[in-house]
Short mmCIF file of C-alpha atoms and ligand atoms in Angstrom, two decimals:
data_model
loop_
_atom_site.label_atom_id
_atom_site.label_comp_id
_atom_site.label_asym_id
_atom_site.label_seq_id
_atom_site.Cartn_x
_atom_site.Cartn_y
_atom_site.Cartn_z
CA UNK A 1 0.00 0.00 0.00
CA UNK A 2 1.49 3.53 -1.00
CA UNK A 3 2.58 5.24 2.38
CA UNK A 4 1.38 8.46 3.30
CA UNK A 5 3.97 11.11 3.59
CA UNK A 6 2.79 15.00 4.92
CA UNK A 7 5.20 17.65 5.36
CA UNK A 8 4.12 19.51 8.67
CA UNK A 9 4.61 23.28 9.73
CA UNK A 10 4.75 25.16 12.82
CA UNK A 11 5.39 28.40 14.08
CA UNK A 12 2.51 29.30 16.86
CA UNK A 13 5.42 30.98 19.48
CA UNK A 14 9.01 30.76 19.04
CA UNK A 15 10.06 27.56 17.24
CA UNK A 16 9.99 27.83 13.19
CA UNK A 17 9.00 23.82 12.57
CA UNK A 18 9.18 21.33 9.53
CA UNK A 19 8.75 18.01 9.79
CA UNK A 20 8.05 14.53 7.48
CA UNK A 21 5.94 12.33 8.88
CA UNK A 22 5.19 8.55 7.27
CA UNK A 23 1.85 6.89 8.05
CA UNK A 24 1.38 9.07 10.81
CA UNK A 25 3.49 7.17 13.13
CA UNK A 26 7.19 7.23 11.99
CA UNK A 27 9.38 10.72 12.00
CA UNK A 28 11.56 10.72 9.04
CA UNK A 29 13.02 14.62 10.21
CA UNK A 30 11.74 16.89 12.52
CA UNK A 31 13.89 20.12 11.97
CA UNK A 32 13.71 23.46 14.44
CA UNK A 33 15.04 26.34 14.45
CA UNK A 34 15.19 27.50 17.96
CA UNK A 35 14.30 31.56 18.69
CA UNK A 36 15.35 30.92 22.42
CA UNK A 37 18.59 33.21 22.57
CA UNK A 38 16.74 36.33 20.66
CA UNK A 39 14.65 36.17 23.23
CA UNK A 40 15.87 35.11 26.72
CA UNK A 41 17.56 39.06 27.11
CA UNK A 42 13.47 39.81 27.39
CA UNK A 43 12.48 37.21 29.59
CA UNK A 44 9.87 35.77 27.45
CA UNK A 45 8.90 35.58 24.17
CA UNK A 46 8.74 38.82 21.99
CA UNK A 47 5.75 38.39 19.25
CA UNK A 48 7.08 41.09 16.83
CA UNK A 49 10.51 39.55 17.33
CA UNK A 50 9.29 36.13 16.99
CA UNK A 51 7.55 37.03 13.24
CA UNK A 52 10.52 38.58 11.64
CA UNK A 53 12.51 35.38 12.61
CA UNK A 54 10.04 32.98 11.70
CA UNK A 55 9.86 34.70 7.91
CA UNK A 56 13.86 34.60 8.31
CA UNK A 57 13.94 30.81 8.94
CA UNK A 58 11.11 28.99 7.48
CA UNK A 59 11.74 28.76 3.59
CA UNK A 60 15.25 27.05 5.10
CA UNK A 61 13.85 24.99 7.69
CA UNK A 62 11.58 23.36 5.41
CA UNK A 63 14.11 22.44 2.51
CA UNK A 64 16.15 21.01 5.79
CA UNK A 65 13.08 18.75 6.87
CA UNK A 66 12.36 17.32 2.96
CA UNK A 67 16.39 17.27 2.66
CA UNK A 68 16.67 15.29 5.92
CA UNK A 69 13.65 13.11 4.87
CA UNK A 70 14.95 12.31 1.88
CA UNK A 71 11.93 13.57 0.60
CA UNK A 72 11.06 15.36 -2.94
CA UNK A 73 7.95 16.96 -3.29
CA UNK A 74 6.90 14.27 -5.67
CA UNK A 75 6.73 12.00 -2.82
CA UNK A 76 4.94 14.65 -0.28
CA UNK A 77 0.93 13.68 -0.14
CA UNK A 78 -0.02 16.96 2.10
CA UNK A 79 1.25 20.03 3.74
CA UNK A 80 -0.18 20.37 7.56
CA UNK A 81 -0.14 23.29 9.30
CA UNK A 82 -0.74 24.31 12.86
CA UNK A 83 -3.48 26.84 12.88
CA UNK A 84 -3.76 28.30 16.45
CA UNK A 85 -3.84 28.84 19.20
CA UNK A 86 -0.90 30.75 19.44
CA UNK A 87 0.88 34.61 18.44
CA UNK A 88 -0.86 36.13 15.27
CA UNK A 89 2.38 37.12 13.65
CA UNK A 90 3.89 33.79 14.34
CA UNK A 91 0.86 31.89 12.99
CA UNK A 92 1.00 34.16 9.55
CA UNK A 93 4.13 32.90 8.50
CA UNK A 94 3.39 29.45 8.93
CA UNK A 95 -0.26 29.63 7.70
CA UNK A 96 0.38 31.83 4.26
CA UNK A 97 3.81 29.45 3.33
CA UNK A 98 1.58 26.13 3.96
CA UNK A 99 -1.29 27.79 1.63
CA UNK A 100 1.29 28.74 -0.93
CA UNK A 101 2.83 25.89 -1.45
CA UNK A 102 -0.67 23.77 -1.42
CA UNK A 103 -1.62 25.82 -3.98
CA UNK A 104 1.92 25.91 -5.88
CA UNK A 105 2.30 21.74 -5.50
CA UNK A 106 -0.95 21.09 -5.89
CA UNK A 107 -1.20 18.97 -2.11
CA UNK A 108 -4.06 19.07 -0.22
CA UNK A 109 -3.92 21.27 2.84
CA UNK A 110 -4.47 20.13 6.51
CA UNK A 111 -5.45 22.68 9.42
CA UNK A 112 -4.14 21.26 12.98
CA UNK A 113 -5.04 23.15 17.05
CA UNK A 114 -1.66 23.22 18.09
CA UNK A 115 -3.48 21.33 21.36
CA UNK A 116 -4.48 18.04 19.37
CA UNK A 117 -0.72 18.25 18.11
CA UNK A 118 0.42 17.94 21.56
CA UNK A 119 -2.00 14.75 22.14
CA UNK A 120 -0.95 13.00 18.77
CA UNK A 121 3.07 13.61 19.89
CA UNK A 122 2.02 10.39 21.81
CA UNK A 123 1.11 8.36 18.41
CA UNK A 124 4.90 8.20 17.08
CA UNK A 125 6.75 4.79 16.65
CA UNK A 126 9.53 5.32 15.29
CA UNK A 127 12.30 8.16 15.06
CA UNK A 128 14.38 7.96 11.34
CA UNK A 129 17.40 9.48 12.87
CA UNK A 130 20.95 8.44 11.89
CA UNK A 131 20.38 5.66 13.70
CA UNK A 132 16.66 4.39 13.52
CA UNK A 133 14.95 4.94 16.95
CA UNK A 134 11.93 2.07 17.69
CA UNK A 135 10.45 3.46 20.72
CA UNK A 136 6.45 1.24 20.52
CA UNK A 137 4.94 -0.80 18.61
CA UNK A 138 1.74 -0.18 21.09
CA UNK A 139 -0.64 2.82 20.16
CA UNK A 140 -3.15 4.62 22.70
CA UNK A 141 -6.49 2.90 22.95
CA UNK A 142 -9.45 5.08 23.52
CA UNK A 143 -11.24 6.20 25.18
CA UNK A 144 -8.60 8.02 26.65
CA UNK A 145 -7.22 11.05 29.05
CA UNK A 146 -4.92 13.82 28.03
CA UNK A 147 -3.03 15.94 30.47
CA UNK A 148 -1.44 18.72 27.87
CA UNK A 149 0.87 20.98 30.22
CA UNK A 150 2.80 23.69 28.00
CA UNK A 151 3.60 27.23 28.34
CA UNK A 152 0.28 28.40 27.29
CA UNK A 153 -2.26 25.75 28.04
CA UNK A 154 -3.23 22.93 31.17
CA UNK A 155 -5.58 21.18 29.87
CA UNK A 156 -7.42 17.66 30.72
CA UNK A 157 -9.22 16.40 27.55
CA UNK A 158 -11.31 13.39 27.11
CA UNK A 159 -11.04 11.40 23.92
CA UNK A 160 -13.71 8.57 23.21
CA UNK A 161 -12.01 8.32 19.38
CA UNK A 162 -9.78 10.04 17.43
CA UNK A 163 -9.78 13.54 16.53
CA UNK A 164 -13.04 13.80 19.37
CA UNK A 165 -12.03 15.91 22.13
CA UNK A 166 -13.59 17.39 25.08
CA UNK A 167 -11.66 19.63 27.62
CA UNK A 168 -13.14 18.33 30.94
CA UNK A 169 -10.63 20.50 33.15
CA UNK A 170 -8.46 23.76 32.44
CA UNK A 171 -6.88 26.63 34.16
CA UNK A 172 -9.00 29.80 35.27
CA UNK A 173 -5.32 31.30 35.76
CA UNK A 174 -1.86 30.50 34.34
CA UNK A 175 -0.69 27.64 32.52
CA UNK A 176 1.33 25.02 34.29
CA UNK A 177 4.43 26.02 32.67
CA UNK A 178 3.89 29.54 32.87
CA UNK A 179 3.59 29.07 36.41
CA UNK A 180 7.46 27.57 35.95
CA UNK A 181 8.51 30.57 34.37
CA UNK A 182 7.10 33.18 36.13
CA UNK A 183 8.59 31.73 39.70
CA UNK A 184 11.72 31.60 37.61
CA UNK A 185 12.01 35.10 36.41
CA UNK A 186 11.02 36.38 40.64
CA UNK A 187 13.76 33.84 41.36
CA UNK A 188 16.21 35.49 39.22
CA UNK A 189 17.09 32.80 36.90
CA UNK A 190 16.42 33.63 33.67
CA UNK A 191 14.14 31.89 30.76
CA UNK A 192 12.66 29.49 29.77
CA UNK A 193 11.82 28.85 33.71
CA UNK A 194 10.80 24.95 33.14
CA UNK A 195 14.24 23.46 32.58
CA UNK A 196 16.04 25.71 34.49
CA UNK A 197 13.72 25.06 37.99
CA UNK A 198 13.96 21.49 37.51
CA UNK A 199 17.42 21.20 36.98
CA UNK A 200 17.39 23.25 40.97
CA UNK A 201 15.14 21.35 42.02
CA UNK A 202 17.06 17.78 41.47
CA UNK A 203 19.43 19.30 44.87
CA UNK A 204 16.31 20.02 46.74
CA UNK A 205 14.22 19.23 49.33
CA UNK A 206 10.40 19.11 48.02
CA UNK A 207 9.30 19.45 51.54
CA UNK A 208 10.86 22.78 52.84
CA UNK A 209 8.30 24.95 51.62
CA UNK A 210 4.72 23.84 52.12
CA UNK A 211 3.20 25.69 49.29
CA UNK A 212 -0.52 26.02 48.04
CA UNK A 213 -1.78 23.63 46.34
CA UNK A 214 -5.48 25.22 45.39
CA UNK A 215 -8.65 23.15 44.92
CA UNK A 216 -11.34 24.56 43.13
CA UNK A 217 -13.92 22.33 44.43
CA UNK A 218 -16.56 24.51 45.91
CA UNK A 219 -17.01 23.77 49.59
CA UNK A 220 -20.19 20.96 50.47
CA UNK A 221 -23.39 23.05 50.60
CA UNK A 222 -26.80 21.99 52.78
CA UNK A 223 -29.65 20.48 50.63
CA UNK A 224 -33.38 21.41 51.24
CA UNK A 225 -33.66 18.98 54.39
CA UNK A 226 -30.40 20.25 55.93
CA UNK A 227 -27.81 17.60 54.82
CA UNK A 228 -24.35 18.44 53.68
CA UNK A 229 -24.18 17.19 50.13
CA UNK A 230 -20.49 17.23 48.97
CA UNK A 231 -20.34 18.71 44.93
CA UNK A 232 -18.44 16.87 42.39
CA UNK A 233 -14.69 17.47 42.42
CA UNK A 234 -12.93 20.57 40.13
CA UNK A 235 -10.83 19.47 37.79
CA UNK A 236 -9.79 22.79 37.14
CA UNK A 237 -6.59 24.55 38.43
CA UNK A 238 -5.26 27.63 39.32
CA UNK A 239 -1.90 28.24 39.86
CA UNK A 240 -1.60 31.95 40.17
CA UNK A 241 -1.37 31.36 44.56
CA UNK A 242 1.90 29.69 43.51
CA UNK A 243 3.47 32.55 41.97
CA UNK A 244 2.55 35.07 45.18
CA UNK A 245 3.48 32.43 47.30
CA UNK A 246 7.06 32.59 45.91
CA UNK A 247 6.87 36.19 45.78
CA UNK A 248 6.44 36.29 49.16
CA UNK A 249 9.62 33.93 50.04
CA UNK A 250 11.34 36.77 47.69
CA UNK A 251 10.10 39.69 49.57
CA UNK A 252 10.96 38.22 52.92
CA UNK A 253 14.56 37.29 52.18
CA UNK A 254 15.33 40.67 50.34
CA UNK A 255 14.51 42.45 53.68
CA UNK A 256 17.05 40.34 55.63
CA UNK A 257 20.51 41.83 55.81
CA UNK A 258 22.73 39.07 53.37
CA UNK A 259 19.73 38.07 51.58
CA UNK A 260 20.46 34.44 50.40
CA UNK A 261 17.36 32.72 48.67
CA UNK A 262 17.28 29.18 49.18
CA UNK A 263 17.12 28.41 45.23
CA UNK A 264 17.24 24.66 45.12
CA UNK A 265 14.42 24.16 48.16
CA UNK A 266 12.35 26.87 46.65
CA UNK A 267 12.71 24.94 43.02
CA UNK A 268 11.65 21.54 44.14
CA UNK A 269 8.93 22.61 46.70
CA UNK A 270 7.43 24.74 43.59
CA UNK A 271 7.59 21.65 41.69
CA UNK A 272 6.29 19.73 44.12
CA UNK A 273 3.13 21.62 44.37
CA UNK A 274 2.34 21.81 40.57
CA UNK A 275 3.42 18.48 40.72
CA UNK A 276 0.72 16.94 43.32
CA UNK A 277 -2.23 19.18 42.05
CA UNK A 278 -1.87 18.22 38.10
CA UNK A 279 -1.53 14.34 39.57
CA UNK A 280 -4.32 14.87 42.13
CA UNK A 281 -7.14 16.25 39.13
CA UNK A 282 -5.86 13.78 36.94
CA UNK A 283 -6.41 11.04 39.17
CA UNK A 284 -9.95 12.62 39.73
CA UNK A 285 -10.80 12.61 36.19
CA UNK A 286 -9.71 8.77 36.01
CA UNK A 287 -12.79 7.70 38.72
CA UNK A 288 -14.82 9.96 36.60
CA UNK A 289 -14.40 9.00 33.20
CA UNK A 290 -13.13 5.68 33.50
CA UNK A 291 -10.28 6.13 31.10
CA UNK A 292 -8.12 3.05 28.86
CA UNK A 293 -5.64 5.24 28.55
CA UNK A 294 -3.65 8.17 30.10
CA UNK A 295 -1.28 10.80 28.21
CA UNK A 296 1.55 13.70 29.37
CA UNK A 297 1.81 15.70 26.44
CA UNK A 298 3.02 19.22 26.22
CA UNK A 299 6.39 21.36 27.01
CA UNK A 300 6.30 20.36 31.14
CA UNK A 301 6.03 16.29 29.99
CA UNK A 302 9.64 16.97 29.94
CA UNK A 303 9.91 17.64 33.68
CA UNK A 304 11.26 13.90 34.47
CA UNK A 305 9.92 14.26 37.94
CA UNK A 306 6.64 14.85 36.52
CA UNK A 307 6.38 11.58 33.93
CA UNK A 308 8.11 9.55 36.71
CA UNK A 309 4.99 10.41 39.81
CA UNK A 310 2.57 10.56 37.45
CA UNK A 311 3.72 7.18 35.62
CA UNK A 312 3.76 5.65 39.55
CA UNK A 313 0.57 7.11 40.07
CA UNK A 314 -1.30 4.92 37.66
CA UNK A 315 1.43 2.03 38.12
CA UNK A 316 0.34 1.92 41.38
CA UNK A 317 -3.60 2.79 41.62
CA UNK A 318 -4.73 1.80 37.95
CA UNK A 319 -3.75 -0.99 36.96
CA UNK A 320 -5.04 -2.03 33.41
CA UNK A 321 -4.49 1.82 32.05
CA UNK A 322 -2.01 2.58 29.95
CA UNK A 323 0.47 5.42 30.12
CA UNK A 324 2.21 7.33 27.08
CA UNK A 325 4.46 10.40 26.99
CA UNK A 326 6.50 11.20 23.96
CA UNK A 327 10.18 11.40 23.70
CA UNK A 328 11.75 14.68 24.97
CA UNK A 329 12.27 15.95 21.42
CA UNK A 330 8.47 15.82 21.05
CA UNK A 331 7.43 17.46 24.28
CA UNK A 332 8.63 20.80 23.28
CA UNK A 333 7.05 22.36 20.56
CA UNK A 334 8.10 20.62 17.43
CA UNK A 335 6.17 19.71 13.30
CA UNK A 336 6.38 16.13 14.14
CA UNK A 337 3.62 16.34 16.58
CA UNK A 338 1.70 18.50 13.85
CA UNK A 339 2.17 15.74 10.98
CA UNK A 340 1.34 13.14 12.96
CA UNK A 341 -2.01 14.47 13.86
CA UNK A 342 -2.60 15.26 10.42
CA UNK A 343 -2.47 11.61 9.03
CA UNK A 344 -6.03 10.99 11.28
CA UNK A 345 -7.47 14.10 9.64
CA UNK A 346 -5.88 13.01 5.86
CA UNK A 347 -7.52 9.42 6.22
CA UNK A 348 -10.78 10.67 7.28
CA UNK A 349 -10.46 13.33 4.09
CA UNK A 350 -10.72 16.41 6.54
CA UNK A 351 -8.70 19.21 4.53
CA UNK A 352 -8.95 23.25 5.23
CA UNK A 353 -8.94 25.34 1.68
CA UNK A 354 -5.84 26.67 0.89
CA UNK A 355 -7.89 29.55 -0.71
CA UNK A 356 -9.50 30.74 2.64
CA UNK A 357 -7.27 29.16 5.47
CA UNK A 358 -7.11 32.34 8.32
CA UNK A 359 -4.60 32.06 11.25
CA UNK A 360 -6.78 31.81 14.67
CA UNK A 361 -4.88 32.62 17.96
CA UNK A 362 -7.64 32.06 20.19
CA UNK A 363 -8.60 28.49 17.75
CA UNK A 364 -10.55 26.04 20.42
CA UNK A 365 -10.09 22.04 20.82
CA UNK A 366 -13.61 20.38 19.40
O1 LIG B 1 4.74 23.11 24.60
P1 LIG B 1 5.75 24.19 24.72
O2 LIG B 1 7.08 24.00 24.05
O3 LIG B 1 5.18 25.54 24.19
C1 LIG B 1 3.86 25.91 24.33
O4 LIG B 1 3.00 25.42 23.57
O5 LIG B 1 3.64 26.72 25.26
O6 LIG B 1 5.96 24.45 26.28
C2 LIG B 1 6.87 25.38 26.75
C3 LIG B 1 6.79 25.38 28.27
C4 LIG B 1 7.59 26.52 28.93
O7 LIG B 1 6.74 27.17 29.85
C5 LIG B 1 8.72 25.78 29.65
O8 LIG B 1 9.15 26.44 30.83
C6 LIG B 1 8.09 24.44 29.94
O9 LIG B 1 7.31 24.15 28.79
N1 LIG B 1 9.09 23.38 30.16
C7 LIG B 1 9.25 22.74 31.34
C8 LIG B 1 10.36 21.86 31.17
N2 LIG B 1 10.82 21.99 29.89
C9 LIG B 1 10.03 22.93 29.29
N3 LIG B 1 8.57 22.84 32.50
C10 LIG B 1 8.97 22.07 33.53
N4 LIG B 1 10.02 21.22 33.45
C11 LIG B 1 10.73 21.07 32.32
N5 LIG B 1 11.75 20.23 32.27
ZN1 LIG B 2 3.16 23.90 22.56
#
């Protein structure tokens, strides 16, 4: 049977992505060109900046990913492109190049929420590197359980098949990695605040600071004949008590003569905290939704501590249910993720028109 090969673009923040994906399952390149060092002197991401490199970078990037792939456009079957959510500007660039060359190679164009490229990260088998990387022959069964954690979104999304979702939890505040870099930048240590925190916190102690850890569930209310009736548990988080709590620490030390902050403690008691409430809804939306299947997806799946409590969780609690998280590489944001995704929409014919396909920063998982 011919093999389906789709050339996959993304530029929703700071990465300018190209990647070839085969079948939907095996990465034959997955180039990026990382904007980190234009923008760490800001302490987070510059939009305007962010543009003006993506339209420096992407024309190369993508010759890299076909070049790597072996790949001529001959043997491409689609372009996919991330649509939103993300920056406007960065979106543009990646949007109007996939439309031109759908329109110039005559390939069908696919439209991908940066979100479901995230989930399908966990759908690769194989890496084509140098050296051919197997990592499963096993794919998710549904229905299944997403925990995406990235810079921009926390999100807990039920899948009963592909390409269905339904966000069942979410953050009224910051993101989960947000959170990471905002107590970074108060701590002084520069961006992004994810890698850097949990690199601290491996000399830690996750116990020296006892830090919030907020529940949304509203408190248990009296019924008509005076009986408490406790309401169903929030899966939703807020992590914004984190970031004052930290402040705090900050403020305290600075007015102490010889100010010292404890950076490794602080790190892994921060952790600790967004740790233990993304593992505590999680495990609250398995006893709801009864789940086959549970995946990390997202920029913080790369926090090891994270993949290795949340793997024990359901080791230890659930047996039967599965647990995926991509390989570091595909964490981060990355075109793999966005080709892969775009195989499910290719077989099920779902293409956008390369005539009218609009950027959407604000786009929503349905
Ligand atoms: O998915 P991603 O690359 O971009 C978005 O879609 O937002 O995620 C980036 C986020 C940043 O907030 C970064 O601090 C966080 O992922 N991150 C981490 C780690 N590596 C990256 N957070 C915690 N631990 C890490 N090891
Ligand atoms: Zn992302």
């Amino acid at each position: 049977m011919k093999k389906v090969e789709i050339l996959a673009i993304e530029t929703s923040c700071d990465e300018t992505a190209a990647a070839v994906i085969e079948d939907g399952k095996i990465v034959l390149s997955n180039i990026i060109s990382s904007q980190v060092d234009l923008h760490q002197k800001y302490g987070g991401v510059v939009p305007e900046i962010a543009a003006r490199a993506h339209i420096e970078n992407i024309i190369s990037v993508i010759a890299s990913a076909l070049y790597k792939a072996k790949r001529e456009w001959a043997k491409i079957d689609a372009i996919a492109v991330t649509r939103g959510p993300g920056l406007l500007g960065s979106l543009l660039i990646g949007v109007n190049t996939a439309r031109s060359l759908s329109y110039l190679k005559k390939r069908p164009l696919i439209a991908i929420n940066h979100l479901e490229g995230h989930i399908y990260a966990n759908f690769v088998s194989m890496i084509q590197d140098n050296k051919p990387k197997v990592l499963r022959s096993k794919m998710p069964t549904f229905p299944l359980l997403a925990l995406i954690v990235s810079g921009g979104h926390t999100n807990i999304v039920y899948m009963r098949e592909h390409l269905k979702y339904k966000i069942i939890g979410q953050t009224i505040d910051d993101a989960a990695g947000e959170a990471f870099d905002k107590a970074a930048k108060l701590l002084g240590l520069g961006y992004p605040g994810g890698p850097i925190i949990s690199r601290f916190a491996e000399e830690g102690d996750p116990t020296a600071y006892n830090f919030p850890r907020t529940d949304l569930t509203p408190p248990p209310k009296r019924n008509d004949r005076g009986y408490l009736v406790k309401p169903k548990p929030s899966l939703n988080f807020s992590f914004s008590g984190l970031k004052t709590a930290i402040l705090t620490e900050v403020k305290k030390c600075q007015s102490s003569v010889n100010c010292q902050l404890p950076i490794a403690n602080l790190s892994a008691s921060f952790q600790q905290a967004v740790i233990d409430v993304l593992i505590r809804n999680v495990a609250r939306a398995i006893n709801l939704y009864k789940p086959k299947t549970i995946l990390l997806s997202g920029g913080v799946a790369a926090n090891k501590e994270l993949h290795y409590q949340l793997q024990k969780t359901i080791v230890d609690n659930y047996q039967g249910i599965d647990f995926f998280v991509p390989p570091l590489e595909l964490c981060t944001d990355n075109a793999a993720m966005i080709g892969i995704a775009a195989y499910y929409k290719y077989i099920n014919n779902r293409f956008a028109d390369w005539r009218k396909l609009t950027p959407d920063p604000n786009l929503k998982l349905r």
